[in-house]
C-alpha cells in the first residue's frame, strides 16, 4: 500500500515564526488532505489539495503530485497553531485515506 | 449547524464486554468512516461505508463490527475479540462525488480494563 512520511516529526517555534511541513508519499494519489489536530483531539480539515497550491489566511499548501510530495506552510505562527498536523493520501474513488504519523508543532509565546 | 456527532466522549468498559460507539451526521454525506488513533500515532482505518446497507473492511477490521441502516448513522461495535481496544476512535464522513474533504467528529476515548 501507499506509504506516507511526514517531516519533521517535532517542531518548536517562537510565536511569529514561519515553518514548512513536508509530506512524502510512495505512489500516485488523487486525494491528498492536510489536517490539524488540536490538543483536545479535534481534527480539522485544512486543505483538500491533490495538486496545485491553495491558501487560507496564514496557511498555504502546495502539492507536486508528479514528484510525490506536499508542503504545508504556516506563516506568523500563533500559539493556537500548536497541535499535530497530519497529511493523508488516497487513490481510487473510495475516499479512503492513509495517514502519516504527523508533525507535532509547539508554538511558544 | 451541520456536523458529525460522536457519543459518548469518554467510555469505560471491563474486558470481555462488547461496546457500541455512536456516530451520527447531518451533512447529507454518502460515505462514512471509522478510524482508530493510538497515542503518538496516525489514524488507521477500521471500516468504511459508501452507501446504506453496505460497508467494507479497512486496514484493522478484526475485532470490530459496523452497520449502516440509515444514511445518517454508522455505529461501531468493539467486540471482546479486539485484543487492544483502548484507543481514541474517530468517525468521519465525506461526499462521494469524486474525492472530497473528510470531516471528523470529536471522537470517543475508550478505555477497557
GROMACS .gro file of N, CA and C in nm, chain A residues 3-63:
model
  183
    3UNK      N    1   0.274   0.442   0.118
    3UNK     CA    2   0.343   0.484   0.240
    3UNK      C    3   0.343   0.637   0.245
    4UNK      N    4   0.321   0.690   0.366
    4UNK     CA    5   0.320   0.836   0.385
    4UNK      C    6   0.422   0.871   0.492
    5UNK      N    7   0.512   0.962   0.459
    5UNK     CA    8   0.616   1.001   0.553
    5UNK      C    9   0.612   1.151   0.574
    6UNK      N   10   0.601   1.194   0.700
    6UNK     CA   11   0.596   1.336   0.730
    6UNK      C   12   0.723   1.379   0.804
    7UNK      N   13   0.766   1.501   0.774
    7UNK     CA   14   0.883   1.555   0.843
    7UNK      C   15   0.867   1.705   0.865
    8UNK      N   16   0.929   1.759   0.973
    8UNK     CA   17   0.993   1.683   1.080
    8UNK      C   18   0.888   1.620   1.171
    9UNK      N   19   0.925   1.526   1.255
    9UNK     CA   20   0.828   1.468   1.349
    9UNK      C   21   0.787   1.567   1.457
   10UNK      N   22   0.879   1.653   1.498
   10UNK     CA   23   0.851   1.750   1.602
   10UNK      C   24   0.910   1.885   1.562
   11UNK      N   25   0.841   1.991   1.604
   11UNK     CA   26   0.886   2.125   1.568
   11UNK      C   27   0.846   2.221   1.680
   12UNK      N   28   0.943   2.300   1.724
   12UNK     CA   29   0.916   2.401   1.827
   12UNK      C   30   0.948   2.537   1.767
   13UNK      N   31   0.853   2.629   1.774
   13UNK     CA   32   0.871   2.762   1.716
   13UNK      C   33   0.839   2.869   1.820
   14UNK      N   34   0.899   2.984   1.795
   14UNK     CA   35   0.861   3.102   1.872
   14UNK      C   36   0.744   3.168   1.799
   15UNK      N   37   0.653   3.223   1.872
   15UNK     CA   38   0.538   3.292   1.811
   15UNK      C   39   0.588   3.394   1.709
   16UNK      N   40   0.524   3.394   1.593
   16UNK     CA   41   0.563   3.487   1.487
   16UNK      C   42   0.652   3.426   1.381
   17UNK      N   43   0.709   3.310   1.410
   17UNK     CA   44   0.800   3.245   1.314
   17UNK      C   45   0.719   3.174   1.205
   18UNK      N   46   0.790   3.145   1.095
   18UNK     CA   47   0.730   3.070   0.984
   18UNK      C   48   0.782   2.927   0.985
   19UNK      N   49   0.707   2.835   0.924
   19UNK     CA   50   0.752   2.696   0.919
   19UNK      C   51   0.700   2.628   0.794
   20UNK      N   52   0.770   2.521   0.757
   20UNK     CA   53   0.729   2.437   0.644
   20UNK      C   54   0.726   2.292   0.689
   21UNK      N   55   0.613   2.226   0.668
   21UNK     CA   56   0.597   2.085   0.699
   21UNK      C   57   0.590   2.008   0.568
   22UNK      N   58   0.652   1.891   0.565
   22UNK     CA   59   0.661   1.816   0.441
   22UNK      C   60   0.591   1.681   0.453
   23UNK      N   61   0.533   1.637   0.342
   23UNK     CA   62   0.467   1.507   0.332
   23UNK      C   63   0.513   1.440   0.203
   24UNK      N   64   0.580   1.326   0.216
   24UNK     CA   65   0.621   1.246   0.100
   24UNK      C   66   0.534   1.123   0.093
   25UNK      N   67   0.498   1.081  -0.027
   25UNK     CA   68   0.416   0.960  -0.043
   25UNK      C   69   0.475   0.874  -0.154
   26UNK      N   70   0.448   0.745  -0.144
   26UNK     CA   71   0.524   0.647  -0.222
   26UNK      C   72   0.463   0.610  -0.356
   27UNK      N   73   0.339   0.656  -0.383
   27UNK     CA   74   0.272   0.614  -0.507
   27UNK      C   75   0.183   0.727  -0.555
   28UNK      N   76   0.132   0.713  -0.676
   28UNK     CA   77   0.042   0.814  -0.730
   28UNK      C   78  -0.085   0.821  -0.646
   29UNK      N   79  -0.132   0.943  -0.623
   29UNK     CA   80  -0.254   0.963  -0.545
   29UNK      C   81  -0.344   1.062  -0.618
   30UNK      N   82  -0.474   1.052  -0.593
   30UNK     CA   83  -0.567   1.152  -0.645
   30UNK      C   84  -0.643   1.220  -0.533
   31UNK      N   85  -0.595   1.200  -0.413
   31UNK     CA   86  -0.661   1.258  -0.295
   31UNK      C   87  -0.551   1.285  -0.193
   32UNK      N   88  -0.536   1.413  -0.153
   32UNK     CA   89  -0.439   1.448  -0.051
   32UNK      C   90  -0.501   1.558   0.035
   33UNK      N   91  -0.497   1.538   0.165
   33UNK     CA   92  -0.558   1.633   0.255
   33UNK      C   93  -0.464   1.658   0.373
   34UNK      N   94  -0.469   1.780   0.425
   34UNK     CA   95  -0.396   1.818   0.545
   34UNK      C   96  -0.497   1.845   0.656
   35UNK      N   97  -0.462   1.797   0.777
   35UNK     CA   98  -0.547   1.813   0.894
   35UNK      C   99  -0.466   1.870   1.010
   36UNK      N  100  -0.535   1.942   1.099
   36UNK     CA  101  -0.476   1.987   1.223
   36UNK      C  102  -0.554   1.924   1.338
   37UNK      N  103  -0.481   1.856   1.428
   37UNK     CA  104  -0.544   1.800   1.547
   37UNK      C  105  -0.504   1.885   1.668
   38UNK      N  106  -0.602   1.946   1.732
   38UNK     CA  107  -0.570   2.032   1.847
   38UNK      C  108  -0.545   1.947   1.971
   39UNK      N  109  -0.498   2.010   2.078
   39UNK     CA  110  -0.464   1.933   2.199
   39UNK      C  111  -0.582   1.858   2.260
   40UNK      N  112  -0.704   1.887   2.223
   40UNK     CA  113  -0.822   1.818   2.274
   40UNK      C  114  -0.865   1.704   2.181
   41UNK      N  115  -0.790   1.684   2.075
   41UNK     CA  116  -0.816   1.570   1.988
   41UNK      C  117  -0.901   1.599   1.866
   42UNK      N  118  -0.953   1.722   1.855
   42UNK     CA  119  -1.036   1.756   1.740
   42UNK      C  120  -0.951   1.765   1.614
   43UNK      N  121  -1.001   1.703   1.507
   43UNK     CA  122  -0.933   1.705   1.377
   43UNK      C  123  -1.006   1.799   1.283
   44UNK      N  124  -0.934   1.898   1.233
   44UNK     CA  125  -0.993   1.996   1.142
   44UNK      C  126  -0.928   1.982   1.006
   45UNK      N  127  -1.010   1.977   0.903
   45UNK     CA  128  -0.959   1.969   0.768
   45UNK      C  129  -0.906   2.107   0.726
   46UNK      N  130  -0.778   2.113   0.690
   46UNK     CA  131  -0.717   2.239   0.648
   46UNK      C  132  -0.725   2.258   0.498
   47UNK      N  133  -0.684   2.154   0.425
   47UNK     CA  134  -0.681   2.163   0.279
   47UNK      C  135  -0.715   2.028   0.216
   48UNK      N  136  -0.790   2.035   0.108
   48UNK     CA  137  -0.804   1.923   0.015
   48UNK      C  138  -0.723   1.964  -0.106
   49UNK      N  139  -0.606   1.899  -0.128
   49UNK     CA  140  -0.513   1.953  -0.228
   49UNK      C  141  -0.437   1.840  -0.299
   50UNK      N  142  -0.505   1.767  -0.389
   50UNK     CA  143  -0.435   1.661  -0.463
   50UNK      C  144  -0.329   1.713  -0.560
   51UNK      N  145  -0.338   1.841  -0.597
   51UNK     CA  146  -0.235   1.903  -0.680
   51UNK      C  147  -0.250   2.053  -0.668
   52UNK      N  148  -0.143   2.126  -0.705
   52UNK     CA  149  -0.150   2.271  -0.709
   52UNK      C  150  -0.125   2.336  -0.575
   53UNK      N  151  -0.165   2.462  -0.565
   53UNK     CA  152  -0.141   2.544  -0.447
   53UNK      C  153  -0.271   2.607  -0.400
   54UNK      N  154  -0.288   2.610  -0.267
   54UNK     CA  155  -0.403   2.678  -0.208
   54UNK      C  156  -0.357   2.760  -0.089
   55UNK      N  157  -0.432   2.865  -0.059
   55UNK     CA  158  -0.400   2.946   0.057
   55UNK      C  159  -0.527   2.974   0.135
   56UNK      N  160  -0.511   2.975   0.269
   56UNK     CA  161  -0.622   3.009   0.356
   56UNK      C  162  -0.565   3.087   0.474
   57UNK      N  163  -0.570   3.218   0.463
   57UNK     CA  164  -0.515   3.301   0.569
   57UNK      C  165  -0.365   3.284   0.581
   58UNK      N  166  -0.318   3.249   0.702
   58UNK     CA  167  -0.174   3.233   0.723
   58UNK      C  168  -0.122   3.097   0.678
   59UNK      N  169  -0.211   3.010   0.637
   59UNK     CA  170  -0.172   2.877   0.593
   59UNK      C  171  -0.180   2.865   0.442
   60UNK      N  172  -0.083   2.795   0.386
   60UNK     CA  173  -0.091   2.761   0.244
   60UNK      C  174  -0.033   2.623   0.225
   61UNK      N  175  -0.069   2.559   0.114
   61UNK     CA  176  -0.022   2.425   0.085
   61UNK      C  177   0.006   2.412  -0.063
   62UNK      N  178   0.107   2.331  -0.094
   62UNK     CA  179   0.142   2.302  -0.232
   62UNK      C  180   0.163   2.153  -0.246
   63UNK      N  181   0.103   2.093  -0.348
   63UNK     CA  182   0.126   1.953  -0.378
   63UNK      C  183   0.184   1.939  -0.518
   0.00000   0.00000   0.00000
